[in-house]
Amino acid sequence: MAYWVLHVDLDQFIAAVELLRRPELAGRPVVVGGSGDPTQRGVVATASYEAREYGVRSGMPLRTALKRCPDAVYLPVDKPTYEEASAGVMAVLREFPVIVEVMGWDEAFVGGETDDPEALAAEIQVAVLERTRLHCSIGIGDNLLRAKIATEFGKPRGRFRLTKENWFDVMGERPVTTLWGIGAKTARKLEDRGIRTVRELAAADPAALAAELGPTMGPYYVQLGRGLGRRVVEGTPWVPRSHGREVTFQENLTDWAQVRREVAALARTVAAELQEEGRPAARVGVKVRFAPFVTHTRSTTLAAPTLDPDALENAALQVLDLFRPGRAVRLLGVRAEFERS
DNA sequence: TCTGGGGTCCTAGGACCC
DNA sequence: TCTGGGGTCCTAGGACCC
């Protein structure tokens, strides 16, 4: 038997979960995001396929979505419900004789031995649907990168196999942004060097890209172009590196005393959550987004890792004092980093 | 398009040390 | 005395992903 990587990705996950408890919305454009009020600051978490036909996309400001699709149903984000639905899906995956690597609420890699990965994928789709009433698409690959990219060609509710054999046939002429890990900024830099397609990236000189894009990332991008990447799904639980909280205010804060109070409150929230995890903070960072949209971060290493709320609050306020006060503030964030072992 | 909130990893420069 | 080279840590920012 051969080892295969499957990438399981729930279709329009958040919208699908909302539709399960509001079946009367089936067939209507549904947009989930922020507080559910599309006139407020916030972005689209997930748009149903019907809403996507109006050009509504994940990450789009809710106010833009409202202009494009005024008749959509707008719903607030309900994190606990999605976490529960996600846990249900992951539990189904773990019942198969495979290793499961969770990548987020709505996706996971599955690795296992089989001579018929399409049949395994179909079994998983049936089991997930029967147990959770959610549809998923599955990418099949000879490594994680190819499985992940394959999923897009299987959507919705389908399967697609992408391997060494068909990599360039399928991907060769597509733009580099199709690759997992290359966004608009990197694509622009590559285009400056005459690299636009996956095939062109695969043929690029790693050393030349190292000089331009960094010693690690340059050669890594060439590997991406060739469809190469990790081949084995890891089942070891993920150990978080940091934990933080941030908030965008509906109205910019102009009173610095209030900015201090908000940072103190965020620090205490983070401290309470660290206590639950039992993992002390080794560093504390503060993020400030000034109006209109300029973001700065400052951070400090603590004398010793701590869980003490007062110590974390004081550290966050000291870091905040490194900023020049007086400017209107749109967003504040506090993040704790754990000790790296 | 007026742009959330949760994260991860990489890069580069400066401090500091031997 | 105008000035090496390597290593590590700290910090801020950038890019990306879900």
Short mmCIF file of C-alpha atoms (C1' of nucleotides) in Angstrom, two decimals:
data_model
loop_
_atom_site.label_atom_id
_atom_site.label_comp_id
_atom_site.label_asym_id
_atom_site.label_seq_id
_atom_site.Cartn_x
_atom_site.Cartn_y
_atom_site.Cartn_z
CA MET A 1 0.00 0.00 0.00
CA ALA A 2 1.08 3.54 -0.65
CA TYR A 3 1.07 6.57 1.63
CA TRP A 4 -1.30 9.35 0.59
CA VAL A 5 -2.09 12.80 1.89
CA LEU A 6 -5.69 13.99 1.85
CA HIS A 7 -6.73 17.58 2.50
CA VAL A 8 -10.28 17.78 3.87
CA ASP A 9 -11.91 21.19 3.56
CA LEU A 10 -15.49 21.96 4.60
CA ASP A 11 -17.52 23.79 1.96
CA GLN A 12 -18.52 27.36 2.99
CA PHE A 13 -18.08 26.10 6.55
CA ILE A 14 -19.35 28.99 8.66
CA ALA A 15 -22.28 29.73 6.36
CA ALA A 16 -23.09 26.00 6.23
CA VAL A 17 -23.17 25.75 10.04
CA GLU A 18 -25.50 28.75 10.22
CA LEU A 19 -27.79 27.19 7.60
CA LEU A 20 -28.09 24.04 9.68
CA ARG A 21 -29.88 25.95 12.41
CA ARG A 22 -31.68 28.29 10.03
CA PRO A 23 -32.84 25.98 7.24
CA GLU A 24 -35.27 28.62 6.03
CA LEU A 25 -32.26 30.58 4.72
CA ALA A 26 -31.26 27.84 2.26
CA GLY A 27 -30.88 29.23 -1.23
CA ARG A 28 -30.57 32.82 -0.04
CA PRO A 29 -27.35 34.83 0.00
CA VAL A 30 -25.96 34.61 3.55
CA VAL A 31 -23.01 36.62 4.84
CA VAL A 32 -21.46 35.95 8.26
CA GLY A 33 -19.12 38.50 9.79
CA GLY A 34 -18.46 40.89 12.66
CA SER A 35 -21.46 41.74 14.79
CA GLY A 36 -23.84 40.94 11.97
CA ASP A 37 -24.52 44.64 11.34
CA PRO A 38 -23.11 45.36 7.86
CA THR A 39 -23.06 49.10 8.50
CA GLN A 40 -20.43 48.62 11.21
CA ARG A 41 -16.67 48.03 11.04
CA GLY A 42 -15.97 44.39 10.32
CA VAL A 43 -15.20 41.96 7.53
CA VAL A 44 -16.84 38.95 5.93
CA ALA A 45 -15.90 35.67 7.61
CA THR A 46 -17.74 33.49 5.08
CA ALA A 47 -20.21 34.18 2.30
CA SER A 48 -22.56 31.47 1.06
CA TYR A 49 -22.20 30.44 -2.58
CA GLU A 50 -25.32 32.48 -3.37
CA ALA A 51 -23.71 35.60 -1.87
CA ARG A 52 -20.47 34.94 -3.75
CA GLU A 53 -22.40 35.32 -7.00
CA TYR A 54 -22.77 38.99 -6.07
CA GLY A 55 -19.01 39.32 -5.66
CA VAL A 56 -18.97 39.01 -1.86
CA ARG A 57 -15.73 37.42 -0.61
CA SER A 58 -14.09 36.45 2.66
CA GLY A 59 -12.08 39.29 4.14
CA MET A 60 -14.13 41.95 2.38
CA PRO A 61 -15.37 44.86 4.53
CA LEU A 62 -18.98 44.27 5.54
CA ARG A 63 -19.87 47.72 4.23
CA THR A 64 -18.61 46.71 0.80
CA ALA A 65 -20.56 43.44 0.98
CA LEU A 66 -23.67 45.43 1.82
CA LYS A 67 -23.24 47.55 -1.32
CA ARG A 68 -22.75 44.48 -3.49
CA CYS A 69 -25.53 42.44 -1.96
CA PRO A 70 -28.03 44.56 0.00
CA ASP A 71 -30.55 41.72 0.10
CA ALA A 72 -28.27 39.19 1.78
CA VAL A 73 -28.96 37.93 5.28
CA TYR A 74 -26.19 39.26 7.57
CA LEU A 75 -25.34 37.18 10.63
CA PRO A 76 -22.89 37.72 13.51
CA VAL A 77 -19.89 35.45 14.06
CA ASP A 78 -20.69 32.78 16.69
CA LYS A 79 -17.32 31.26 17.50
CA PRO A 80 -18.39 28.63 20.09
CA THR A 81 -20.88 27.12 17.63
CA TYR A 82 -18.25 26.82 14.90
CA GLU A 83 -15.74 25.32 17.32
CA GLU A 84 -18.25 22.69 18.32
CA ALA A 85 -19.13 21.87 14.71
CA SER A 86 -15.43 21.71 13.84
CA ALA A 87 -14.67 19.35 16.72
CA GLY A 88 -17.45 17.08 15.46
CA VAL A 89 -15.89 16.90 12.00
CA MET A 90 -12.40 16.24 13.35
CA ALA A 91 -13.78 13.44 15.53
CA VAL A 92 -15.22 11.77 12.43
CA LEU A 93 -11.85 11.99 10.66
CA ARG A 94 -10.08 10.41 13.64
CA GLU A 95 -12.27 7.34 13.41
CA PHE A 96 -10.48 6.40 10.20
CA PRO A 97 -7.11 4.59 10.40
CA VAL A 98 -5.22 7.79 9.57
CA ILE A 99 -3.18 10.58 11.16
CA VAL A 100 -5.11 13.86 11.39
CA GLU A 101 -3.41 17.29 11.37
CA VAL A 102 -5.92 20.06 12.04
CA MET A 103 -5.27 23.31 10.18
CA GLY A 104 -8.18 25.43 11.33
CA TRP A 105 -11.90 25.23 12.00
CA ASP A 106 -12.70 24.00 8.53
CA GLU A 107 -9.74 22.02 7.30
CA ALA A 108 -7.38 19.20 8.15
CA PHE A 109 -4.76 17.04 6.54
CA VAL A 110 -5.22 13.29 6.73
CA GLY A 111 -2.36 10.89 6.09
CA GLY A 112 -2.59 7.16 5.68
CA GLU A 113 -1.86 4.02 3.75
CA THR A 114 -4.26 3.10 0.97
CA ASP A 115 -4.19 1.85 -2.58
CA ASP A 116 -7.32 3.78 -3.47
CA PRO A 117 -7.16 7.32 -2.09
CA GLU A 118 -10.28 8.35 -4.05
CA ALA A 119 -12.27 5.63 -2.34
CA LEU A 120 -10.94 6.69 1.06
CA ALA A 121 -11.83 10.31 0.28
CA ALA A 122 -15.34 9.31 -0.75
CA GLU A 123 -15.80 7.32 2.46
CA ILE A 124 -14.68 10.32 4.49
CA GLN A 125 -17.09 12.61 2.67
CA VAL A 126 -19.99 10.26 3.31
CA ALA A 127 -19.09 9.83 6.98
CA VAL A 128 -18.68 13.58 7.57
CA LEU A 129 -21.99 14.31 5.85
CA GLU A 130 -23.88 11.59 7.72
CA ARG A 131 -22.55 12.57 11.11
CA THR A 132 -22.41 16.36 10.83
CA ARG A 133 -24.67 17.22 7.86
CA LEU A 134 -21.74 19.19 6.43
CA HIS A 135 -20.29 18.82 2.95
CA CYS A 136 -16.58 18.79 2.30
CA SER A 137 -14.17 18.73 -0.61
CA ILE A 138 -11.04 16.61 -0.57
CA GLY A 139 -7.70 17.12 -2.27
CA ILE A 140 -5.49 14.09 -2.77
CA GLY A 141 -1.74 14.50 -3.10
CA ASP A 142 1.69 12.93 -2.74
CA ASN A 143 2.54 15.71 -0.27
CA LEU A 144 0.70 18.32 1.80
CA LEU A 145 1.19 21.17 -0.66
CA ARG A 146 -0.30 19.27 -3.58
CA ALA A 147 -3.19 17.90 -1.51
CA LYS A 148 -4.00 21.39 -0.28
CA ILE A 149 -3.99 22.91 -3.74
CA ALA A 150 -5.93 19.98 -5.18
CA THR A 151 -8.88 20.76 -2.92
CA GLU A 152 -9.65 23.93 -4.85
CA PHE A 153 -10.19 21.86 -8.00
CA GLY A 154 -12.55 19.56 -6.15
CA LYS A 155 -14.87 22.23 -4.77
CA PRO A 156 -17.67 21.96 -4.01
CA ARG A 157 -18.30 18.47 -2.66
CA GLY A 158 -15.76 16.85 -4.96
CA ARG A 159 -12.31 15.27 -5.07
CA PHE A 160 -9.20 15.96 -7.08
CA ARG A 161 -5.80 14.28 -7.26
CA LEU A 162 -2.65 16.35 -7.77
CA THR A 163 0.76 14.64 -7.83
CA LYS A 164 4.19 14.76 -9.43
CA GLU A 165 2.54 13.19 -12.52
CA ASN A 166 0.11 16.01 -13.34
CA TRP A 167 1.60 18.94 -11.44
CA PHE A 168 2.81 20.92 -14.44
CA ASP A 169 -0.13 19.94 -16.63
CA VAL A 170 -2.54 21.31 -14.05
CA MET A 171 -0.51 24.11 -12.48
CA GLY A 172 2.20 25.10 -14.98
CA GLU A 173 0.46 28.03 -16.59
CA ARG A 174 -1.37 29.26 -13.49
CA PRO A 175 -0.26 32.43 -11.65
CA VAL A 176 2.10 31.97 -8.69
CA THR A 177 -0.60 33.25 -6.32
CA THR A 178 -2.32 29.88 -6.81
CA LEU A 179 0.41 28.46 -4.57
CA TRP A 180 -0.12 28.15 -0.83
CA GLY A 181 2.19 30.76 0.69
CA ILE A 182 2.49 33.25 -2.16
CA GLY A 183 0.32 36.31 -1.88
CA ALA A 184 -0.01 39.54 -3.78
CA LYS A 185 3.16 41.15 -2.42
CA THR A 186 5.47 38.27 -3.25
CA ALA A 187 3.79 37.83 -6.64
CA ARG A 188 4.62 41.43 -7.47
CA LYS A 189 8.27 40.96 -6.53
CA LEU A 190 8.44 37.81 -8.64
CA GLU A 191 6.80 39.56 -11.57
CA ASP A 192 9.52 42.21 -11.39
CA ARG A 193 11.90 39.37 -12.17
CA GLY A 194 9.77 38.13 -15.05
CA ILE A 195 8.25 35.28 -13.07
CA ARG A 196 4.48 35.06 -13.40
CA THR A 197 3.55 31.40 -13.70
CA VAL A 198 4.18 28.32 -11.61
CA ARG A 199 6.32 26.87 -14.40
CA GLU A 200 8.48 29.99 -14.53
CA LEU A 201 8.92 29.91 -10.75
CA ALA A 202 9.91 26.23 -10.87
CA ALA A 203 12.63 27.06 -13.40
CA ALA A 204 14.01 30.04 -11.45
CA ASP A 205 17.46 30.05 -9.88
CA PRO A 206 17.12 29.51 -6.10
CA ALA A 207 20.34 31.42 -5.36
CA ALA A 208 19.16 34.44 -7.32
CA LEU A 209 15.83 34.45 -5.50
CA ALA A 210 17.65 34.02 -2.17
CA ALA A 211 19.44 37.31 -2.79
CA GLU A 212 16.19 39.08 -3.63
CA LEU A 213 13.64 37.49 -1.33
CA GLY A 214 15.69 36.19 1.59
CA PRO A 215 17.94 33.20 2.24
CA THR A 216 15.10 30.92 3.30
CA MET A 217 12.11 32.23 1.41
CA GLY A 218 13.76 32.61 -2.01
CA PRO A 219 14.70 28.93 -2.42
CA TYR A 220 11.46 27.93 -0.69
CA TYR A 221 9.39 29.66 -3.37
CA VAL A 222 11.19 27.69 -6.10
CA GLN A 223 10.31 24.50 -4.24
CA LEU A 224 6.68 25.64 -4.14
CA GLY A 225 6.78 26.15 -7.90
CA ARG A 226 7.94 22.57 -8.28
CA GLY A 227 5.11 21.34 -6.07
CA LEU A 228 7.51 20.07 -3.41
CA GLY A 229 6.86 20.10 0.32
CA ARG A 230 6.36 18.02 3.43
CA ARG A 231 5.20 14.51 2.62
CA VAL A 232 4.08 13.16 6.00
CA VAL A 233 1.11 14.32 8.06
CA GLU A 234 2.10 14.96 11.68
CA GLY A 235 -0.27 13.92 14.43
CA THR A 236 1.56 15.49 17.35
CA PRO A 237 -0.58 18.16 19.02
CA TRP A 238 0.19 21.74 18.15
CA VAL A 239 1.85 23.80 20.88
CA PRO A 240 0.84 27.45 20.52
CA ARG A 241 3.64 30.03 20.39
CA SER A 242 1.57 32.99 21.46
CA HIS A 243 -1.85 34.08 22.56
CA GLY A 244 -3.39 37.51 22.21
CA ARG A 245 -6.49 39.63 21.99
CA GLU A 246 -7.22 42.62 19.84
CA VAL A 247 -10.17 44.88 19.22
CA THR A 248 -11.15 47.36 16.54
CA PHE A 249 -13.26 50.16 17.94
CA GLN A 250 -16.40 51.23 16.15
CA GLU A 251 -15.35 54.82 16.84
CA ASN A 252 -11.69 55.76 16.99
CA LEU A 253 -10.39 56.46 20.49
CA THR A 254 -9.08 59.99 20.91
CA ASP A 255 -8.66 60.02 24.68
CA TRP A 256 -5.31 58.48 25.64
CA ALA A 257 -6.51 57.74 29.17
CA GLN A 258 -9.14 55.54 27.61
CA VAL A 259 -6.48 53.92 25.42
CA ARG A 260 -4.61 53.01 28.60
CA ARG A 261 -7.75 51.57 30.18
CA GLU A 262 -8.46 49.45 27.10
CA VAL A 263 -4.90 48.09 27.00
CA ALA A 264 -5.10 47.25 30.71
CA ALA A 265 -8.39 45.42 30.13
CA LEU A 266 -6.98 43.48 27.17
CA ALA A 267 -3.94 42.51 29.24
CA ARG A 268 -6.14 41.18 32.02
CA THR A 269 -8.25 39.22 29.54
CA VAL A 270 -5.12 37.66 28.06
CA ALA A 271 -3.82 36.93 31.57
CA ALA A 272 -7.04 35.13 32.48
CA GLU A 273 -6.79 33.01 29.34
CA LEU A 274 -3.15 32.19 30.04
CA GLN A 275 -4.16 31.04 33.52
CA GLU A 276 -6.62 28.60 31.96
CA GLU A 277 -3.87 27.21 29.78
CA GLY A 278 -1.37 27.32 32.60
CA ARG A 279 1.32 28.72 30.34
CA PRO A 280 3.17 31.84 31.54
CA ALA A 281 4.04 34.74 29.26
CA ALA A 282 7.70 35.29 28.48
CA ARG A 283 7.15 38.37 26.31
CA VAL A 284 4.37 40.91 26.05
CA GLY A 285 3.55 42.87 22.91
CA VAL A 286 1.18 45.75 22.25
CA LYS A 287 -0.27 46.59 18.87
CA VAL A 288 -1.69 49.99 18.04
CA ARG A 289 -3.42 50.82 14.79
CA PHE A 290 -3.73 54.54 14.45
CA ALA A 291 -6.28 56.18 12.18
CA PRO A 292 -6.59 55.89 9.31
CA PHE A 293 -4.78 52.53 9.20
CA VAL A 294 -1.15 52.73 10.32
CA THR A 295 -0.13 49.83 12.52
CA HIS A 296 2.81 49.64 14.93
CA THR A 297 3.88 46.99 17.41
CA ARG A 298 6.14 47.20 20.44
CA SER A 299 7.13 44.43 22.79
CA THR A 300 9.29 43.53 25.73
CA THR A 301 10.85 40.44 27.24
CA LEU A 302 9.78 39.97 30.84
CA ALA A 303 12.40 39.56 33.57
CA ALA A 304 10.87 36.15 34.19
CA PRO A 305 7.88 34.33 32.66
CA THR A 306 4.72 35.08 34.61
CA LEU A 307 1.00 34.39 34.87
CA ASP A 308 0.38 37.28 37.25
CA PRO A 309 -2.38 39.59 35.90
CA ASP A 310 -0.88 42.67 37.59
CA ALA A 311 2.55 41.97 36.13
CA LEU A 312 1.10 41.47 32.64
CA GLU A 313 -1.02 44.59 32.89
CA ASN A 314 1.95 46.66 34.07
CA ALA A 315 4.17 45.28 31.32
CA ALA A 316 1.55 46.05 28.66
CA LEU A 317 1.12 49.60 29.95
CA GLN A 318 4.89 50.14 29.99
CA VAL A 319 5.08 48.94 26.39
CA LEU A 320 2.18 51.24 25.50
CA ASP A 321 4.22 54.15 26.90
CA LEU A 322 6.73 53.57 24.08
CA PHE A 323 4.14 54.95 21.65
CA ARG A 324 3.66 58.63 21.03
CA PRO A 325 0.25 59.42 22.52
CA GLY A 326 -2.37 61.78 21.20
CA ARG A 327 -3.20 60.24 17.85
CA ALA A 328 -6.63 58.71 17.16
CA VAL A 329 -6.59 54.95 17.74
CA ARG A 330 -8.55 52.49 15.65
CA LEU A 331 -7.33 49.16 17.09
CA LEU A 332 -5.54 47.94 20.19
CA GLY A 333 -4.04 44.51 20.82
CA VAL A 334 -2.11 42.72 23.53
CA ARG A 335 -0.22 39.50 22.80
CA ALA A 336 1.71 37.18 25.09
CA GLU A 337 4.48 34.98 23.75
CA PHE A 338 5.46 31.77 25.44
CA GLU A 339 8.96 30.63 26.13
CA ARG A 340 10.41 28.70 23.19
CA SER A 341 11.92 25.39 24.07
"C1'" DT B 1 -12.90 47.64 -1.29
"C1'" DC B 2 -11.80 52.37 3.86
"C1'" DT B 3 -9.79 47.46 5.38
"C1'" DG B 4 -11.53 41.62 11.82
"C1'" DG B 5 -9.23 38.70 14.86
"C1'" DG B 6 -6.70 34.67 15.56
"C1'" DG B 7 -2.23 33.21 14.55
"C1'" DT B 8 2.78 31.67 12.24
"C1'" DC B 9 7.29 32.34 10.37
"C1'" DC B 10 11.05 35.11 8.28
"C1'" DT B 11 14.15 39.11 7.98
"C1'" DA B 12 17.23 42.60 9.23
"C1'" DG B 13 19.65 45.62 12.22
"C1'" DG B 14 21.65 46.63 16.55
"C1'" DA B 15 23.54 45.23 21.04
"C1'" DC B 16 26.66 42.55 23.15
"C1'" DC B 17 30.20 39.09 23.82
"C1'" DC B 18 34.48 36.54 22.92
"C1'" DT C 1 45.65 53.19 16.38
"C1'" DC C 2 39.46 54.00 12.14
"C1'" DT C 3 38.77 48.79 13.14
"C1'" DG C 4 37.88 41.22 12.29
"C1'" DG C 5 34.63 37.75 12.47
"C1'" DG C 6 31.37 34.71 14.46
"C1'" DG C 7 27.56 33.88 17.43
"C1'" DT C 8 23.36 34.93 20.04
"C1'" DC C 9 19.66 37.66 21.72
"C1'" DC C 10 16.29 41.26 21.25
"C1'" DT C 11 13.13 43.88 18.68
"C1'" DA C 12 10.02 45.80 14.84
"C1'" DG C 13 8.05 44.98 10.77
"C1'" DG C 14 6.35 42.31 6.88
"C1'" DA C 15 3.96 38.63 4.55
"C1'" DC C 16 0.89 35.13 4.73
"C1'" DC C 17 -2.89 32.00 6.22
"C1'" DC C 18 -7.67 30.61 8.10
#
